[in-house]
PDB file of C-alpha atoms in Angstrom:
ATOM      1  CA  UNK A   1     -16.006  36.146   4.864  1.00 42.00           C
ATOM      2  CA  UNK A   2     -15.098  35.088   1.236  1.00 43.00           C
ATOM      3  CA  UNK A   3     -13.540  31.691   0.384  1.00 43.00           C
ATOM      4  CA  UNK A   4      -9.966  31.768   0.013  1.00 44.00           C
ATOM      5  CA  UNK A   5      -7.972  29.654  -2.538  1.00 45.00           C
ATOM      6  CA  UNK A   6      -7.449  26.922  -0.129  1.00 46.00           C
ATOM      7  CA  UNK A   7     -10.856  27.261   1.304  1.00 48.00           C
ATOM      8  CA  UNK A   8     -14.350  26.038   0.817  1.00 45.00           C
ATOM      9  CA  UNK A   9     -16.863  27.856   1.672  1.00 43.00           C
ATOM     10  CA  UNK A  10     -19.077  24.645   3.226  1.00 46.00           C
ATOM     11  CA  UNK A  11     -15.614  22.856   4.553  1.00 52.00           C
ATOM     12  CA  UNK A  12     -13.556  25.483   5.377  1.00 57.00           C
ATOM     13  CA  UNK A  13      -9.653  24.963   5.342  1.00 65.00           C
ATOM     14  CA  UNK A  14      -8.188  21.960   3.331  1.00 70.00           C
ATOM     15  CA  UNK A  15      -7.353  19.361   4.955  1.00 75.00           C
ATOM     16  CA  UNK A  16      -5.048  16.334   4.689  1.00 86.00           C
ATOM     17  CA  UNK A  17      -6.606  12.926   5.387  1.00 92.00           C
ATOM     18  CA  UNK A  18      -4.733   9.888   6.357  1.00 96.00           C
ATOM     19  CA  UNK A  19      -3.143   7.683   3.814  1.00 98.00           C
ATOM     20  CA  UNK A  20      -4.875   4.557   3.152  1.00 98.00           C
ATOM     21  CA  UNK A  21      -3.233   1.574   3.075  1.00 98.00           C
ATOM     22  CA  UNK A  22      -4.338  -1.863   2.015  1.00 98.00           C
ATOM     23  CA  UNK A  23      -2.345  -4.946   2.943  1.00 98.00           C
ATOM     24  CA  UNK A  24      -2.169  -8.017   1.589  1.00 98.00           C
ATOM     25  CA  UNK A  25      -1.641 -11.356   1.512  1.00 97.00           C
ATOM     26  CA  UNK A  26      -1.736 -12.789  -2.106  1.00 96.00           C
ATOM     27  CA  UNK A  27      -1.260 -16.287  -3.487  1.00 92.00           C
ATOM     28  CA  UNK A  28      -1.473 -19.562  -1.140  1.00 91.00           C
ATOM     29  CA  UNK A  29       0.937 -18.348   1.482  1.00 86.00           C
ATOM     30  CA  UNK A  30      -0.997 -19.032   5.033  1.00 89.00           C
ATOM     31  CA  UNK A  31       1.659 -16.990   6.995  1.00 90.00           C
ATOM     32  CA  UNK A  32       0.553 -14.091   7.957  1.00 94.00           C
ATOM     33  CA  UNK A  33       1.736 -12.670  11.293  1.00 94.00           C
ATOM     34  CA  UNK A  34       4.167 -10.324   9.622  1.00 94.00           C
ATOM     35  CA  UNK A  35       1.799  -8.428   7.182  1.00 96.00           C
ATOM     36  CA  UNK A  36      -0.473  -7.877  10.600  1.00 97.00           C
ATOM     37  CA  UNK A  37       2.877  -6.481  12.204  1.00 97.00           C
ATOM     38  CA  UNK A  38       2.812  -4.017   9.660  1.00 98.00           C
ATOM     39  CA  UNK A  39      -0.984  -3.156   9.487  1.00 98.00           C
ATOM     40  CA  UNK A  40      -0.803  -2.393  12.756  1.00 98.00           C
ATOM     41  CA  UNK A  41       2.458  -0.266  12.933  1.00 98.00           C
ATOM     42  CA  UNK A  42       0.794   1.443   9.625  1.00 98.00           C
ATOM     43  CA  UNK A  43      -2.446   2.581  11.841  1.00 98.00           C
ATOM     44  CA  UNK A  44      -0.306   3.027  14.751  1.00 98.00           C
ATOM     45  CA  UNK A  45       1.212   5.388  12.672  1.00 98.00           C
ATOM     46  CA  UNK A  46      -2.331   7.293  12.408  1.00 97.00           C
ATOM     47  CA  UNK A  47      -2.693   5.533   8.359  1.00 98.00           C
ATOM     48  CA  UNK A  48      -6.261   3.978   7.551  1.00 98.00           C
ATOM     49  CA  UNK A  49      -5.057   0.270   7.148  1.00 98.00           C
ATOM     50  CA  UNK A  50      -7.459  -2.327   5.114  1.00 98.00           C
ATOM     51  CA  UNK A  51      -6.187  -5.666   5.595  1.00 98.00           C
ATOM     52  CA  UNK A  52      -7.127  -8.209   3.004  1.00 97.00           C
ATOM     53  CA  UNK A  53      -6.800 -11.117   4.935  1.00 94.00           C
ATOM     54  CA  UNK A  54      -5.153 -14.356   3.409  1.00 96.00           C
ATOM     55  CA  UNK A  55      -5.245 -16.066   0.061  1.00 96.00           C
ATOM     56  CA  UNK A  56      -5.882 -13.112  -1.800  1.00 97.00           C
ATOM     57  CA  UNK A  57      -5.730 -13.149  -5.352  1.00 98.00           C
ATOM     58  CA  UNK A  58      -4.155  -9.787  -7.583  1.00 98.00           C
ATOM     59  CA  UNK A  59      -7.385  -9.087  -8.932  1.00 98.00           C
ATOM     60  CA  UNK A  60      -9.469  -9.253  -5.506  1.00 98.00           C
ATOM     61  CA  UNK A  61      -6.231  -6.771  -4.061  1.00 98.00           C
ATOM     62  CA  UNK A  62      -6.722  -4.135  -6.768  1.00 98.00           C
ATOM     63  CA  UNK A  63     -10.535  -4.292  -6.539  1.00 98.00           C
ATOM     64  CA  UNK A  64     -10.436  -3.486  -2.747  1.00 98.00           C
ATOM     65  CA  UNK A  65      -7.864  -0.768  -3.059  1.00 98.00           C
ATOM     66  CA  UNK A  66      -9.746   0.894  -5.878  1.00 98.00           C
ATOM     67  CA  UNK A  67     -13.058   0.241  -4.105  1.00 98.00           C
ATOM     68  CA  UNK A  68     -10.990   1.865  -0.773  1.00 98.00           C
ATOM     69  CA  UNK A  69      -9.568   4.316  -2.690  1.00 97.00           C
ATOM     70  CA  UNK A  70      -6.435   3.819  -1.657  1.00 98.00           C
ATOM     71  CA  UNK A  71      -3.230   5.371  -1.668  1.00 98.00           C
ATOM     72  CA  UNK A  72      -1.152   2.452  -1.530  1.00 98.00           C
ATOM     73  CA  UNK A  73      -0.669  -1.398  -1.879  1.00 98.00           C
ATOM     74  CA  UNK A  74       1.796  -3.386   0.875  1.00 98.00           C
ATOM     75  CA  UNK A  75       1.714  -6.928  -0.342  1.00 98.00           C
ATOM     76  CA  UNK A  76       3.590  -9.397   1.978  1.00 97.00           C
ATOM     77  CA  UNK A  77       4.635 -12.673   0.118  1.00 96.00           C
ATOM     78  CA  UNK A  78       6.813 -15.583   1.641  1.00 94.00           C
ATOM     79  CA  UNK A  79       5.728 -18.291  -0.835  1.00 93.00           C
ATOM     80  CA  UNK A  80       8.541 -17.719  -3.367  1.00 94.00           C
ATOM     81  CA  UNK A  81       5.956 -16.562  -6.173  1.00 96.00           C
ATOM     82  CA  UNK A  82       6.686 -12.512  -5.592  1.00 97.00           C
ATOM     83  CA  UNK A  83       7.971 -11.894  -9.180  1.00 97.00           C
ATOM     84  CA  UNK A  84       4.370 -13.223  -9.902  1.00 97.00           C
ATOM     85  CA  UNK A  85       2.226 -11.823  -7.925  1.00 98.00           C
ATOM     86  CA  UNK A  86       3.556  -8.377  -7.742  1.00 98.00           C
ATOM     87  CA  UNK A  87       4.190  -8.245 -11.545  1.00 98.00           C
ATOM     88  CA  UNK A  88       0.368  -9.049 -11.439  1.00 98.00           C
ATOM     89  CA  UNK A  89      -0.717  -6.565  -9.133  1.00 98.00           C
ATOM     90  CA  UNK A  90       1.395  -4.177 -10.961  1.00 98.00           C
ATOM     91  CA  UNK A  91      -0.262  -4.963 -14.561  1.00 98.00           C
ATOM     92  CA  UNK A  92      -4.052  -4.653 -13.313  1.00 98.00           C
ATOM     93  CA  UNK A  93      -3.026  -1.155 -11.807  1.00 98.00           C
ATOM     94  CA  UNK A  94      -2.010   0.019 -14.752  1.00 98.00           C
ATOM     95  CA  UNK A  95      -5.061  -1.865 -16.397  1.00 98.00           C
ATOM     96  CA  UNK A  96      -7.675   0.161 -14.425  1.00 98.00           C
ATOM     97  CA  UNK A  97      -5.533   3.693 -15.266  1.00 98.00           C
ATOM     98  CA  UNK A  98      -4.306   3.546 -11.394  1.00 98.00           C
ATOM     99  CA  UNK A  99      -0.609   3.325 -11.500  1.00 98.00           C
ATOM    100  CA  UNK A 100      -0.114   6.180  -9.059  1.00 97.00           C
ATOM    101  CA  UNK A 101      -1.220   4.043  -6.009  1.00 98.00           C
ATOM    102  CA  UNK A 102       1.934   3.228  -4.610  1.00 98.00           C
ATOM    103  CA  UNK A 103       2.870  -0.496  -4.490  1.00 98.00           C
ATOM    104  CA  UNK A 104       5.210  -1.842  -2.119  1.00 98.00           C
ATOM    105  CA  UNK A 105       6.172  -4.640  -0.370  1.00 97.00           C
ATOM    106  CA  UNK A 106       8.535  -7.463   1.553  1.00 96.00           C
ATOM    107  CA  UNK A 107       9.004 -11.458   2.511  1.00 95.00           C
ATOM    108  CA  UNK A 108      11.469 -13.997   1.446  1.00 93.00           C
ATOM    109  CA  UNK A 109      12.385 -12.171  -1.398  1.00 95.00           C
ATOM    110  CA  UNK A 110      15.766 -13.338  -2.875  1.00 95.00           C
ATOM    111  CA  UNK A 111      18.430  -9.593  -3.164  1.00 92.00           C
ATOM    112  CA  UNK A 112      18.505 -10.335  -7.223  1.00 93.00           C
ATOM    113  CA  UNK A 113      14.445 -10.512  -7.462  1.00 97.00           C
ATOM    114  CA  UNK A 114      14.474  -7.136  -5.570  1.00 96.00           C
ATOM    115  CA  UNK A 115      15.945  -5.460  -8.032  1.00 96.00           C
ATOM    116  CA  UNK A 116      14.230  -6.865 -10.927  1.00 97.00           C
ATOM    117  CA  UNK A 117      10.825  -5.685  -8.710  1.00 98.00           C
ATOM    118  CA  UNK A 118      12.010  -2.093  -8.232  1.00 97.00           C
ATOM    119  CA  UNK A 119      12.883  -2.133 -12.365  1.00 97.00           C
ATOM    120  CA  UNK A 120       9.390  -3.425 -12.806  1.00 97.00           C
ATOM    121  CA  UNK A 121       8.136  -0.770 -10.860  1.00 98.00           C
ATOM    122  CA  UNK A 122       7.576  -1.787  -7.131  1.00 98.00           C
ATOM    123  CA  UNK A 123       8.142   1.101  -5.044  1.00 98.00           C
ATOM    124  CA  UNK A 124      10.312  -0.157  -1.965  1.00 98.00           C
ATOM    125  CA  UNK A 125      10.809  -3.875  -0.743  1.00 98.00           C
ATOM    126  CA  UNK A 126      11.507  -4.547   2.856  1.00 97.00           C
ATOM    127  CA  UNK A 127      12.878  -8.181   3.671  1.00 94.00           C
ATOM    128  CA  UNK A 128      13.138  -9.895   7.484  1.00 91.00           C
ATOM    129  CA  UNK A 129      14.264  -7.691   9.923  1.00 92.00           C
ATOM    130  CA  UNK A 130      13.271  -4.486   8.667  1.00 96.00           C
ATOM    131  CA  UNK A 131      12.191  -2.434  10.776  1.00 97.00           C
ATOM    132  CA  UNK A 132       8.460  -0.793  11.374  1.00 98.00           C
ATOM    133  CA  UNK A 133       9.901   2.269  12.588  1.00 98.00           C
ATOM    134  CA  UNK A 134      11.689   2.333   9.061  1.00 98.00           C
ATOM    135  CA  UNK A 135       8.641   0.846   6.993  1.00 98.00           C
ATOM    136  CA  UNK A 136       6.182   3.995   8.748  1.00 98.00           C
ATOM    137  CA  UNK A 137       8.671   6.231   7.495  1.00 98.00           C
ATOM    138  CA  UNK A 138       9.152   5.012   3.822  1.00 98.00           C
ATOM    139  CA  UNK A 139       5.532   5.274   3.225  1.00 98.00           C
ATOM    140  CA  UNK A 140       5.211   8.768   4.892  1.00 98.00           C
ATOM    141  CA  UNK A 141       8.194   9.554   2.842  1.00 98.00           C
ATOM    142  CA  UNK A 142       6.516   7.411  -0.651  1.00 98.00           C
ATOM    143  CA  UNK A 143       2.945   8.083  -0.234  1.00 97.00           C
ATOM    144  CA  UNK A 144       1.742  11.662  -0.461  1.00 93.00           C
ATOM    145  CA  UNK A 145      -0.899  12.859   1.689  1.00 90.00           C
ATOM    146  CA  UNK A 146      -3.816  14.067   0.273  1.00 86.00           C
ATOM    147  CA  UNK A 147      -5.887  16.842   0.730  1.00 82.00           C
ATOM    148  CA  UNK A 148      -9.339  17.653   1.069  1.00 78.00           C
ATOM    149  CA  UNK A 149     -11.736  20.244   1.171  1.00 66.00           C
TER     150      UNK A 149
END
């Protein structure tokens, strides 16, 4: 049999893999129970979920998800320095030419800095209460699959 156009001829078929996710915790914040909510409703969800763990700074959060090669950045922030840290995150992306991993986020963020984030470029924001069930399906709706193969 001869390779078709969406087949390899070592791999077979393409394939879609599962999104990969980091999740992070940047700045001083120690709280942390909601970002593990939504790692695990992300992998739950059948994602590939890389949790950072706490006190993580932008540039050690853009170094994992370019050394994970991921799809997308969650970055949970309840210390009141979001404008900061996600305007950071934001700016190495686009440093290391990867602006099309998808950067989103939630916490204490005030309704006036969430629009100011979205203008600056942050996907989606999700604030207390928000749902996993609705967080799962913004990133399968924000965060293309990929394929393989």
């Amino acid at each position: 049999m001869v390779p078709g156009p969406t087949q390899d001829r070592r791999t077979g078929p393409q394939r879609t893999v599962p999104r990969r996710v980091v999740v992070a915790k940047p700045g001083l914040d120690g709280h942390d129970r909601g970002a593990k909510v939504v790692a695990r409703a992300l992998r739950d969800a059948g994602m590939e979920v890389i949790y950072t763990g706490l006190h993580q700074t932008p540039e050690q959060i853009v170094a994992t998800a370019l050394a994970e090669d991921a799809d997308a950045i969650g970055l949970s922030v309840l210390s009141g320095a979001h404008l900061t840290l996600f305007a950071r995150v934001l700016d190495l992306l686009a440093a290391e030419d990867a602006s099309d991993i998808v950067v989103f986020g939630g916490g204490i963020i005030p309704q006036a800095d969430r629009a100011e984030l979205l203008e600056r470029g942050v996907a989606g924001v999700f604030g207390p209460g928000a749902s996993m069930a609705d967080i799962v399906a913004w990133v399968r709706e924000h965060v293309p699959e990929r394929e393989v193969g």
